[in-house]
XYZ file of N, CA and C in Angstrom:
732
model
N 0.564 -0.976 -0.132
C 0.335 -0.179 -0.124
C 0.798 1.236 0.118
N -0.044 2.352 -0.361
C 1.109 3.515 -0.514
C 1.576 4.439 0.747
N 2.479 4.918 0.893
C 3.287 4.798 1.520
C 2.396 6.577 3.219
N 3.067 6.872 4.186
C 1.703 7.800 4.392
C 1.713 9.004 3.880
N 1.407 9.987 3.870
C 1.015 11.354 2.967
C 1.923 11.024 0.897
N 1.628 9.757 1.113
C 2.147 9.846 -0.269
C 0.735 9.498 -1.036
N 0.537 10.228 -2.126
C -0.845 9.805 -3.150
C -0.871 8.513 -3.631
N -2.285 8.601 -3.454
C -2.731 6.345 -3.366
C -1.741 5.922 -4.960
N -1.426 5.035 -4.684
C -1.379 4.076 -5.677
C -2.048 3.413 -6.923
N -2.656 3.559 -8.337
C -3.519 2.387 -8.758
C -2.382 2.021 -9.559
N -3.228 0.772 -9.629
C -2.184 -0.512 -10.319
C -3.626 -0.646 -11.838
N -2.500 -0.453 -13.008
C -4.096 -0.740 -13.958
C -3.167 -1.684 -14.716
N -4.418 -2.713 -15.012
C -3.838 -3.868 -16.090
C -5.133 -3.862 -16.706
N -4.431 -4.008 -18.429
C -5.012 -3.967 -19.310
C -4.278 -4.520 -20.565
N -4.459 -5.105 -21.333
C -3.525 -5.267 -22.396
C -3.611 -4.401 -23.445
N -4.567 -2.947 -23.389
C -4.547 -2.194 -24.761
C -3.582 -0.933 -24.139
N -2.439 -1.203 -24.634
C -1.401 0.241 -24.307
C -1.858 1.620 -24.359
N -2.918 1.701 -25.279
C -3.459 3.101 -25.347
C -4.625 3.626 -23.998
N -5.402 2.350 -23.923
C -6.349 2.413 -22.516
C -5.325 2.760 -21.393
N -4.096 1.886 -20.999
C -3.461 2.128 -19.989
C -2.109 3.535 -20.086
N -2.449 4.222 -21.225
C -1.773 5.461 -21.425
C -2.254 6.203 -20.518
N -4.216 6.629 -21.496
C -4.511 7.572 -21.430
C -5.413 7.482 -19.789
N -5.381 6.267 -19.271
C -5.814 6.376 -18.010
C -4.809 6.824 -16.876
N -3.544 6.028 -16.914
C -2.466 6.632 -16.272
C -2.444 8.077 -16.121
N -2.607 8.799 -16.897
C -2.575 10.266 -17.338
C -3.431 11.076 -16.541
N -5.067 10.351 -16.481
C -5.849 11.335 -16.343
C -5.764 10.948 -14.602
N -5.342 9.665 -14.466
C -5.281 9.099 -12.978
C -4.205 10.257 -11.875
N -3.306 10.719 -12.606
C -1.914 11.729 -12.472
C -2.237 12.652 -12.545
N -2.966 13.237 -13.268
C -3.762 14.384 -13.065
C -4.579 14.896 -11.821
N -5.709 13.323 -11.619
C -6.269 13.538 -10.581
C -5.179 13.387 -9.271
N -4.200 13.250 -9.148
C -3.694 13.549 -7.297
C -2.857 11.423 -7.667
N -3.367 10.922 -8.241
C -3.035 9.483 -7.892
C -1.756 8.980 -8.487
N -0.457 7.947 -8.185
C -0.332 7.657 -8.454
C -0.179 6.443 -8.828
N 0.561 6.247 -10.086
C 0.109 4.762 -11.153
C 0.703 3.920 -11.509
N 0.452 2.729 -11.570
C 1.422 0.935 -12.326
C 0.253 0.638 -13.540
N 0.997 0.795 -14.541
C 0.774 0.186 -15.603
C 1.400 -1.134 -15.504
N 0.608 -2.470 -15.951
C 0.799 -3.237 -16.836
C 0.206 -4.234 -18.164
N 0.384 -4.668 -18.846
C 0.115 -5.000 -20.051
C -0.101 -6.309 -20.396
N 0.556 -7.461 -19.044
C 0.632 -8.284 -19.203
C 0.156 -8.880 -17.531
N -0.643 -9.462 -17.752
C -1.802 -9.660 -16.731
C -0.961 -11.380 -15.455
N 0.030 -11.523 -16.156
C 0.915 -12.558 -15.579
C 1.939 -12.018 -15.150
N 2.840 -10.979 -15.210
C 3.382 -9.514 -14.542
C 2.856 -9.235 -13.355
N 1.461 -8.622 -14.042
C 0.182 -7.828 -12.416
C 0.643 -8.627 -11.597
N 0.446 -10.140 -11.938
C -0.014 -10.762 -10.463
C 0.440 -10.891 -10.188
N 2.194 -11.457 -10.232
C 3.013 -10.979 -9.104
C 3.686 -9.987 -8.348
N 3.509 -8.648 -9.530
C 3.477 -7.474 -8.703
C 2.557 -7.392 -8.425
N 0.953 -7.286 -8.242
C -0.136 -7.152 -7.145
C 0.097 -8.201 -6.038
N 0.613 -9.262 -6.185
C 0.923 -10.117 -4.735
C 1.905 -9.054 -4.244
N 2.776 -9.731 -4.439
C 4.076 -8.488 -3.690
C 4.370 -7.562 -3.390
N 3.479 -6.037 -4.103
C 3.822 -5.577 -3.877
C 2.248 -4.573 -3.786
N 1.352 -5.036 -3.109
C 0.279 -4.465 -3.256
C -0.200 -2.914 -3.786
N -1.005 -2.725 -4.149
C -1.332 -0.783 -4.535
C -2.698 -0.926 -3.640
N -2.652 0.553 -4.102
C -4.135 1.119 -2.697
C -5.375 0.127 -3.413
N -5.168 0.438 -4.604
C -6.584 0.105 -5.536
C -5.951 -0.609 -6.725
N -6.902 -1.694 -7.520
C -6.298 -1.740 -8.971
C -7.658 -1.745 -9.777
N -7.581 -1.958 -11.034
C -7.916 -1.714 -11.885
C -7.868 -2.405 -12.891
N -9.000 -4.006 -13.019
C -8.670 -5.262 -13.922
C -9.470 -5.005 -15.700
N -8.585 -5.084 -16.474
C -9.824 -5.275 -17.538
C -10.446 -7.235 -17.394
N -11.309 -7.212 -17.845
C -11.924 -8.704 -17.738
C -11.436 -9.445 -18.772
N -11.519 -8.692 -20.316
C -11.075 -9.368 -21.444
C -9.367 -9.074 -21.772
N -8.262 -9.934 -21.819
C -6.942 -10.219 -21.357
C -6.245 -10.915 -22.277
N -5.537 -11.222 -22.553
C -4.991 -12.661 -23.690
C -3.992 -13.194 -22.365
N -3.977 -14.480 -22.658
C -3.166 -15.412 -21.127
C -3.983 -15.829 -19.678
N -4.366 -14.646 -19.748
C -4.744 -15.212 -18.063
C -6.226 -13.586 -18.474
N -7.421 -13.636 -18.309
C -8.132 -13.009 -18.340
C -8.256 -12.328 -16.736
N -9.228 -11.026 -16.971
C -9.323 -10.625 -15.458
C -9.868 -11.182 -14.848
N -10.770 -12.179 -14.552
C -11.241 -13.006 -13.547
C -10.804 -14.045 -13.183
N -9.759 -14.585 -13.627
C -9.045 -15.677 -13.412
C -7.331 -14.798 -12.780
N -7.605 -13.528 -12.591
C -6.157 -12.688 -12.498
C -7.151 -12.759 -10.789
N -8.128 -11.537 -10.887
C -8.898 -11.650 -9.851
C -8.800 -12.973 -8.380
N -9.257 -13.995 -9.092
C -9.241 -15.126 -8.280
C -7.864 -15.654 -7.783
N -7.311 -15.016 -8.328
C -5.584 -15.772 -7.762
C -4.373 -14.460 -7.595
N -5.329 -13.432 -7.162
C -4.582 -12.568 -6.455
C -5.770 -12.524 -5.460
N -7.123 -12.671 -5.027
C -8.258 -12.952 -3.739
C -7.388 -14.101 -2.949
N -6.420 -15.192 -3.558
C -5.304 -16.303 -2.724
C -4.659 -15.273 -1.648
N -4.034 -14.427 -2.015
C -2.898 -13.648 -1.191
C -3.332 -12.257 -0.943
N -4.562 -11.627 -1.319
C -4.425 -10.387 -1.186
C -5.430 -9.795 -1.191
N -6.462 -9.024 0.149
C -7.556 -8.435 -0.356
C -7.948 -7.241 -0.832
N -6.883 -6.255 -1.838
C -6.709 -4.997 -2.036
C -7.724 -4.780 -2.797
N -8.301 -3.892 -3.252
C -9.703 -3.139 -3.843
C -9.995 -3.457 -5.149
N -10.397 -4.153 -5.693
C -10.620 -4.042 -7.305
C -12.103 -3.715 -8.397
N -11.720 -2.670 -8.973
C -12.178 -2.283 -9.675
C -12.184 -3.359 -10.738
N -13.247 -3.827 -11.887
C -13.351 -4.828 -13.284
C -13.480 -3.108 -14.053
N -12.931 -3.372 -15.732
C -13.685 -3.084 -16.710
C -14.516 -3.843 -17.511
N -15.154 -3.864 -17.319
C -15.969 -4.676 -18.948
C -16.206 -4.135 -19.857
N -16.371 -4.344 -21.435
C -16.469 -4.015 -22.201
C -17.953 -4.346 -22.873
N -18.299 -5.386 -22.299
C -20.025 -6.077 -22.783
C -20.874 -4.990 -22.044
N -22.036 -4.639 -22.754
C -22.751 -4.176 -22.327
C -24.055 -5.268 -21.611
N -23.451 -6.535 -21.000
C -24.642 -7.138 -20.151
C -24.594 -7.243 -18.932
N -25.219 -8.327 -18.160
C -25.094 -8.464 -16.531
C -24.240 -9.702 -16.638
N -23.675 -10.092 -17.419
C -22.744 -11.793 -16.957
C -20.841 -11.309 -16.789
N -20.908 -10.488 -16.813
C -19.011 -9.828 -17.090
C -19.381 -9.187 -15.488
N -20.579 -8.558 -15.503
C -20.543 -7.822 -13.904
C -20.476 -9.030 -12.980
N -21.699 -9.331 -12.957
C -21.839 -10.057 -11.978
C -21.341 -11.288 -11.515
N -20.348 -11.598 -12.413
C -19.408 -12.765 -12.453
C -18.262 -12.801 -11.776
N -17.815 -10.406 -12.611
C -16.763 -9.990 -11.638
C -17.045 -9.918 -10.090
N -18.203 -9.212 -10.134
C -19.245 -8.935 -8.565
C -18.501 -10.518 -7.647
N -18.690 -11.686 -8.390
C -19.322 -13.010 -7.158
C -17.427 -13.337 -7.262
N -16.563 -13.094 -7.768
C -15.385 -13.520 -7.501
C -14.367 -12.624 -6.755
N -15.548 -11.732 -5.891
C -14.319 -10.406 -5.189
C -14.403 -9.380 -5.534
N -14.346 -8.983 -6.530
C -14.251 -7.507 -6.843
C -15.390 -6.532 -6.136
N -14.899 -4.824 -5.895
C -15.184 -4.402 -5.508
C -16.591 -3.453 -6.088
N -16.208 -3.783 -7.369
C -17.207 -2.259 -8.240
C -16.285 -2.864 -8.910
N -17.640 -2.225 -10.127
C -17.328 -2.681 -12.124
C -17.805 -1.145 -12.512
N -17.312 -0.950 -13.826
C -17.565 0.043 -14.403
C -17.503 -0.326 -16.134
N -18.542 -0.155 -16.990
C -18.450 -0.640 -18.137
C -17.289 0.470 -19.293
N -16.772 -0.069 -20.197
C -16.487 0.450 -21.593
C -17.401 0.384 -22.322
N -17.615 2.150 -23.108
C -17.232 3.204 -22.759
C -17.559 4.047 -21.066
N -16.480 4.494 -20.738
C -16.720 5.285 -19.160
C -15.988 6.189 -19.076
N -16.939 7.001 -18.200
C -16.762 8.581 -18.008
C -15.524 8.294 -17.513
N -13.956 9.266 -17.584
C -13.096 9.158 -16.511
C -13.479 9.628 -15.148
N -14.045 10.896 -15.068
C -15.242 11.421 -14.131
C -15.688 10.232 -13.072
N -16.641 9.724 -13.789
C -16.984 8.136 -12.928
C -16.371 7.257 -11.996
N -15.030 6.675 -13.217
C -14.269 5.805 -12.321
C -12.916 6.688 -11.363
N -13.278 7.726 -11.611
C -12.494 8.861 -10.510
C -13.098 8.585 -8.959
N -14.273 8.757 -9.014
C -15.432 9.009 -8.194
C -15.054 7.706 -7.595
N -15.294 6.756 -8.030
C -15.787 5.618 -7.917
C -14.491 4.890 -6.980
N -13.017 5.505 -6.971
C -11.837 4.928 -7.121
C -11.933 5.372 -5.842
N -11.747 7.314 -5.636
C -12.113 7.691 -4.000
C -13.385 7.166 -3.439
N -14.296 6.579 -3.347
C -15.560 5.849 -2.809
C -14.742 4.751 -1.661
N -14.190 4.376 -3.172
C -13.551 3.032 -2.343
C -12.074 3.323 -1.311
N -11.492 3.687 -2.368
C -10.462 4.470 -1.469
C -10.641 4.675 0.383
N -11.666 5.839 0.270
C -12.161 6.521 1.615
C -12.578 4.673 2.436
N -13.649 3.720 1.746
C -13.579 3.070 2.914
C -12.338 2.490 3.684
N -11.986 2.084 3.154
C -10.792 1.243 2.623
C -9.869 1.973 4.189
N -9.888 3.302 3.926
C -8.953 4.419 5.065
C -9.807 4.423 5.810
N -11.140 4.275 6.156
C -11.865 4.809 7.211
C -11.679 2.994 7.807
N -11.471 1.835 7.327
C -11.166 0.899 7.841
C -9.300 0.549 8.696
N -8.626 1.668 7.993
C -7.326 1.432 8.603
C -7.001 2.292 9.653
N -7.931 3.751 9.582
C -7.607 4.086 10.533
C -8.215 3.659 11.893
N -9.499 2.753 11.656
C -10.075 2.267 12.567
C -9.213 1.627 13.804
N -8.490 0.532 12.885
C -7.490 -0.125 12.605
C -6.963 0.165 13.704
N -6.058 1.760 13.092
C -4.549 1.540 13.882
C -4.923 2.845 15.407
N -6.499 3.197 15.415
C -6.712 3.508 17.082
C -6.205 2.624 18.009
N -5.681 3.079 18.691
C -5.681 2.319 20.304
C -6.567 2.359 20.976
N -7.815 3.332 20.590
C -9.040 3.112 21.352
C -9.868 2.209 21.299
N -10.123 1.756 20.179
C -10.774 0.626 19.209
C -10.847 -0.813 20.071
N -11.666 -1.131 20.518
C -11.831 -2.530 21.702
C -12.230 -3.183 21.466
N -13.085 -3.861 22.608
C -13.742 -5.028 21.866
C -15.005 -4.259 21.831
N -15.605 -3.439 22.477
C -17.343 -2.272 22.157
C -17.011 -2.178 20.973
N -16.442 -2.626 20.506
C -16.603 -1.970 18.880
C -17.060 -3.097 17.934
N -16.613 -4.581 18.542
C -17.026 -5.935 17.962
C -18.397 -6.053 17.737
N -18.790 -6.524 16.536
C -20.422 -6.476 16.689
C -20.533 -8.310 16.399
N -21.401 -8.783 17.800
C -21.556 -10.113 17.886
C -23.309 -10.132 17.953
N -23.755 -11.128 16.318
C -24.766 -11.259 16.561
C -24.924 -12.618 16.191
N -25.197 -13.381 17.115
C -25.518 -14.832 17.115
C -23.778 -15.669 16.477
N -23.719 -16.182 15.578
C -22.909 -17.163 15.393
C -21.831 -16.184 14.551
N -22.143 -15.008 14.204
C -21.397 -14.092 13.847
C -20.631 -13.102 14.754
N -19.212 -12.841 13.653
C -18.731 -12.294 14.775
C -17.831 -10.910 14.152
N -18.196 -9.694 14.464
C -17.461 -8.980 13.007
C -16.466 -7.739 13.757
N -15.336 -8.143 13.267
C -14.188 -6.874 14.443
C -14.035 -5.532 13.004
N -15.014 -4.641 13.175
C -14.836 -3.419 12.225
C -13.171 -2.781 12.033
N -12.583 -3.059 13.173
C -11.193 -2.138 13.805
C -9.964 -2.992 12.704
N -10.516 -4.222 12.821
C -9.157 -5.819 12.208
C -10.121 -5.335 10.841
N -10.663 -5.482 10.648
C -11.703 -5.807 9.107
C -11.615 -7.246 9.572
N -12.148 -8.099 10.251
C -12.068 -9.928 10.482
C -13.336 -10.159 10.876
N -14.098 -10.680 10.006
C -15.209 -12.031 9.929
C -14.988 -12.681 10.853
N -16.249 -13.301 11.721
C -15.601 -15.165 11.895
C -17.404 -15.337 12.094
N -17.571 -16.351 11.450
C -19.026 -17.545 11.562
C -18.341 -18.574 12.428
N -18.874 -18.915 13.976
C -18.318 -20.270 14.826
C -17.116 -19.997 14.349
N -16.493 -18.752 14.819
C -14.838 -18.969 15.216
C -13.570 -18.884 14.058
N -14.783 -19.263 12.828
C -13.828 -19.651 11.364
C -13.851 -18.261 10.550
N -12.395 -17.977 10.470
C -12.437 -16.494 9.913
C -12.430 -16.508 7.847
N -13.647 -15.366 8.024
C -13.716 -15.736 6.561
C -12.862 -14.359 5.866
N -12.753 -14.302 4.425
C -11.774 -12.773 3.834
C -13.395 -12.983 3.476
N -13.291 -11.609 3.322
C -14.277 -10.370 2.827
C -14.188 -9.241 2.636
N -13.794 -8.599 1.444
C -13.724 -7.395 0.351
C -14.353 -6.322 1.069
N -13.536 -5.576 1.121
C -13.880 -3.764 1.877
C -15.390 -3.859 1.899
N -16.231 -3.746 0.283
C -17.551 -3.124 -0.048
C -18.399 -4.600 0.892
N -18.316 -5.555 0.530
C -18.794 -6.709 1.396
C -18.774 -6.890 2.580
N -17.939 -6.064 3.729
C -18.119 -5.596 4.864
C -18.771 -4.850 5.404
N -19.153 -3.864 4.112
C -20.480 -2.400 4.228
C -21.684 -3.383 4.327
N -22.073 -3.964 3.804
C -23.081 -4.429 3.278
C -23.236 -5.234 3.839
N -22.512 -6.271 4.552
C -22.813 -7.130 5.305
C -22.652 -6.847 7.464
N -22.400 -4.751 7.629
C -22.237 -4.647 8.827
C -23.629 -4.267 8.748
N -24.027 -3.341 8.088
C -25.359 -2.781 7.511
C -26.303 -3.463 7.724
N -26.555 -4.927 7.024
C -27.116 -5.865 7.873
C -26.875 -6.407 9.019
N -25.650 -6.602 9.667
C -25.770 -6.884 10.891
C -26.386 -6.405 11.839
N -25.755 -4.934 11.440
C -26.258 -3.797 12.455
C -27.555 -3.933 13.844
N -28.467 -4.239 12.595
C -29.907 -4.204 12.896
C -30.337 -5.205 12.645
N -29.871 -6.814 12.998
C -30.800 -7.887 12.961
C -32.211 -7.920 13.422
N -32.635 -9.032 11.600
C -34.182 -9.114 12.007
C -35.007 -7.671 11.482
N -34.255 -6.355 10.541
C -34.803 -5.096 10.498
C -34.247 -5.663 9.150
N -35.077 -5.262 7.164
C -35.082 -5.699 6.431
C -34.020 -4.216 6.309
N -33.678 -4.209 5.027
C -32.052 -2.892 4.493
C -32.810 -3.020 2.928
N -33.334 -2.036 2.070
C -33.604 -2.222 0.840
C -32.160 -1.780 -0.072
N -32.314 -2.322 -0.731
C -31.080 -1.862 -1.699
C -30.830 -0.827 -1.642
N -31.449 0.442 -1.287
C -31.178 1.794 -1.513
C -29.674 1.702 -0.384
N -30.390 1.237 0.812
C -30.411 1.758 2.218
C -28.963 0.458 2.225
N -28.425 -0.237 1.085
C -27.192 -1.276 1.151
C -25.824 -0.261 0.255
N -27.049 0.104 -0.416
C -25.841 1.562 -1.468
C -25.190 2.254 -0.623
N -26.442 2.990 0.328
C -26.308 4.327 0.922
C -24.885 3.728 2.345
N -24.984 2.971 2.785
C -24.272 2.018 3.203
C -22.567 1.621 3.492
N -22.247 1.458 1.793
C -21.160 0.633 0.875
C -20.986 1.557 0.063
N -21.378 2.464 -0.332
C -21.256 3.863 -1.881
C -21.384 4.859 -1.193
N -20.626 5.977 -0.826
C -20.658 6.896 -0.191
C -20.611 8.193 -1.485
N -21.205 8.961 -1.031
C -21.308 10.487 -1.928
C -22.866 9.831 -3.278
N -22.745 10.770 -4.160
C -24.176 10.647 -5.455
C -22.862 9.537 -6.261
N -22.219 8.542 -5.926
C -21.560 7.466 -7.565
C -23.085 6.522 -7.286
N -22.967 6.371 -8.651
C -24.641 5.637 -9.556
C -23.574 4.171 -8.966
N -24.278 3.658 -8.127
C -24.439 1.725 -8.543
C -25.373 1.286 -8.821
N -25.296 0.599 -9.557
C -26.892 -0.009 -10.434
C -27.243 -1.066 -9.003
N -28.683 -1.228 -9.123
C -29.073 -2.407 -8.000
C -28.741 -4.017 -8.021
N -28.238 -4.350 -9.101
C -27.746 -5.458 -9.761
C -25.732 -5.787 -8.381
N -25.514 -4.387 -8.468
C -24.544 -4.828 -7.789
C -24.656 -5.413 -5.970
N -25.208 -5.164 -5.360
C -25.782 -5.236 -3.615
C -25.924 -7.177 -4.281
N -27.162 -7.676 -5.212
C -27.404 -8.764 -5.670
C -26.362 -9.110 -5.566
N -25.535 -9.084 -6.537
C -23.826 -9.763 -6.275
C -23.389 -10.124 -5.321
N -22.836 -8.668 -4.801
C -22.434 -8.879 -3.020
C -23.079 -9.642 -1.967
N -24.335 -9.587 -2.256
C -24.689 -10.384 -1.296
C -24.924 -11.897 -1.928
N -24.529 -11.962 -3.396
C -24.810 -13.664 -3.255
C -23.106 -14.385 -3.216
N -21.911 -13.439 -3.275
C -20.886 -13.624 -2.313
C -20.464 -13.741 -1.288
N -21.671 -12.896 -0.824
C -21.047 -13.043 0.806
C -21.792 -14.510 1.397
N -23.054 -14.770 0.421
C -23.839 -16.071 0.962
C -22.220 -17.143 0.692
N -22.185 -16.877 -0.785
C -21.039 -18.272 -1.553
C -19.965 -18.576 -0.058
N -19.192 -16.445 0.726
C -18.139 -17.289 1.438
C -19.067 -17.667 2.898
N -19.227 -17.885 2.971
C -20.417 -18.184 4.336
C -20.636 -20.104 4.371
N -20.899 -19.884 3.525
C -21.304 -21.763 2.787
C -20.202 -22.096 2.587
N -18.890 -21.362 2.410
C -17.954 -22.560 2.141
C -17.330 -22.589 3.473
N -17.599 -22.174 4.274
C -17.484 -23.113 5.958
C -18.580 -23.291 6.790
N -20.044 -23.084 6.423
C -20.554 -23.841 6.856
C -22.109 -23.803 5.767
N -22.033 -24.908 5.037
C -22.932 -25.579 4.267
C -24.848 -25.234 4.535
N -25.254 -24.737 5.523
C -25.989 -24.558 6.182
C -26.660 -22.916 6.348
N -25.810 -22.146 6.318
C -25.575 -20.737 6.653
C -26.973 -20.787 5.423
N -27.620 -20.143 6.547
C -29.027 -19.020 5.972
C -29.444 -18.024 6.638
N -28.416 -17.153 6.975
C -28.328 -16.107 7.868
C -28.095 -14.337 6.985
N -28.425 -14.269 6.248
C -29.496 -13.007 5.426
C -30.319 -13.655 4.175
N -31.413 -13.345 5.041
C -32.884 -13.401 4.127
C -33.129 -12.702 2.825
N -33.575 -12.882 1.534
C -33.723 -11.974 0.864
C -35.483 -12.010 0.727
N -36.091 -10.546 0.904
C -37.106 -10.281 0.737
C -37.733 -9.879 -0.624
N -37.903 -10.972 -1.322
C -38.094 -10.040 -2.584
C -38.626 -9.195 -2.608
N -38.745 -8.290 -3.782
C -39.033 -6.651 -4.112
C -38.686 -5.537 -2.901
N -38.516 -6.370 -1.636
C -38.083 -5.380 -0.046
C -36.536 -5.293 -0.263
N -35.736 -6.306 0.025
C -34.445 -5.905 0.403
C -34.180 -6.917 1.103
N -33.065 -6.804 2.256
C -32.429 -8.098 2.422
C -32.302 -8.022 4.257
N -32.670 -9.242 4.839
C -32.161 -8.904 6.396
C -31.276 -9.593 6.915
N -30.349 -9.702 7.835
C -29.671 -10.356 8.492
C -30.466 -10.990 9.819
N -30.542 -12.657 10.286
C -31.179 -12.805 10.942
C -30.659 -13.546 11.802
N -30.281 -13.004 13.095
C -29.690 -13.545 14.054
C -29.378 -14.445 14.449
N -30.860 -15.147 14.746
C -31.552 -16.405 14.741
C -31.023 -18.323 14.271
N -30.666 -17.682 12.981
C -30.933 -18.044 11.643
C -29.697 -19.084 11.741
N -29.972 -20.571 11.365
C -29.435 -21.507 11.098
C -28.720 -22.032 12.344
N -29.566 -22.693 13.029
C -28.942 -23.285 14.368
C -28.693 -22.677 15.448
N -29.252 -21.522 15.846
C -28.915 -20.639 17.285
C -30.053 -22.182 18.196
């Protein structure tokens, strides 16, 4: 991650060098540092060895597509990731989010929108880091809901004492649900909890994050059903669900 007082570092991975150059210049003009990679295999090693503050990955790349790159990256890093997708369909978006991306943006895209998305994710990550560094953060900040334990200061999630690795965005969604068990949260409310300011997020984004959360919990507990869907209304966390 970037050093204290240094500008946030954004890693760009795309086989199109024109896009890399254009984005790199645009982000540098906004005050970010950038690292660019045209080869996903080279990027995988670099991102794992020296994680940036955020990575932007293209989905369609030769040798290794963005989905595989993210899958392998998630084995060793929780660095925030935004996907660039060239197809105006739900498939790439949902698949990318289901694999652990924090956000996606479709090509062609507004550079201003991309910068807003980047800043929103970095703010969330910085908040978690600041909370973790706060010596006053103690057990009173930990949220315990039945078999679920959320430790915001350490960005740690436990189910029955077993660690579950989730992204910053997934944590924000889960925290919003678990903060008031039994109460329904609409997609808009969850979007407001996970995404700051006026950054536009599609409803499908929240659905994809929920699916990913369920998948991660069910990897350690096949009977997990604490996150309920109320069709046409939203989602809720049921504290006594699944074996209380």
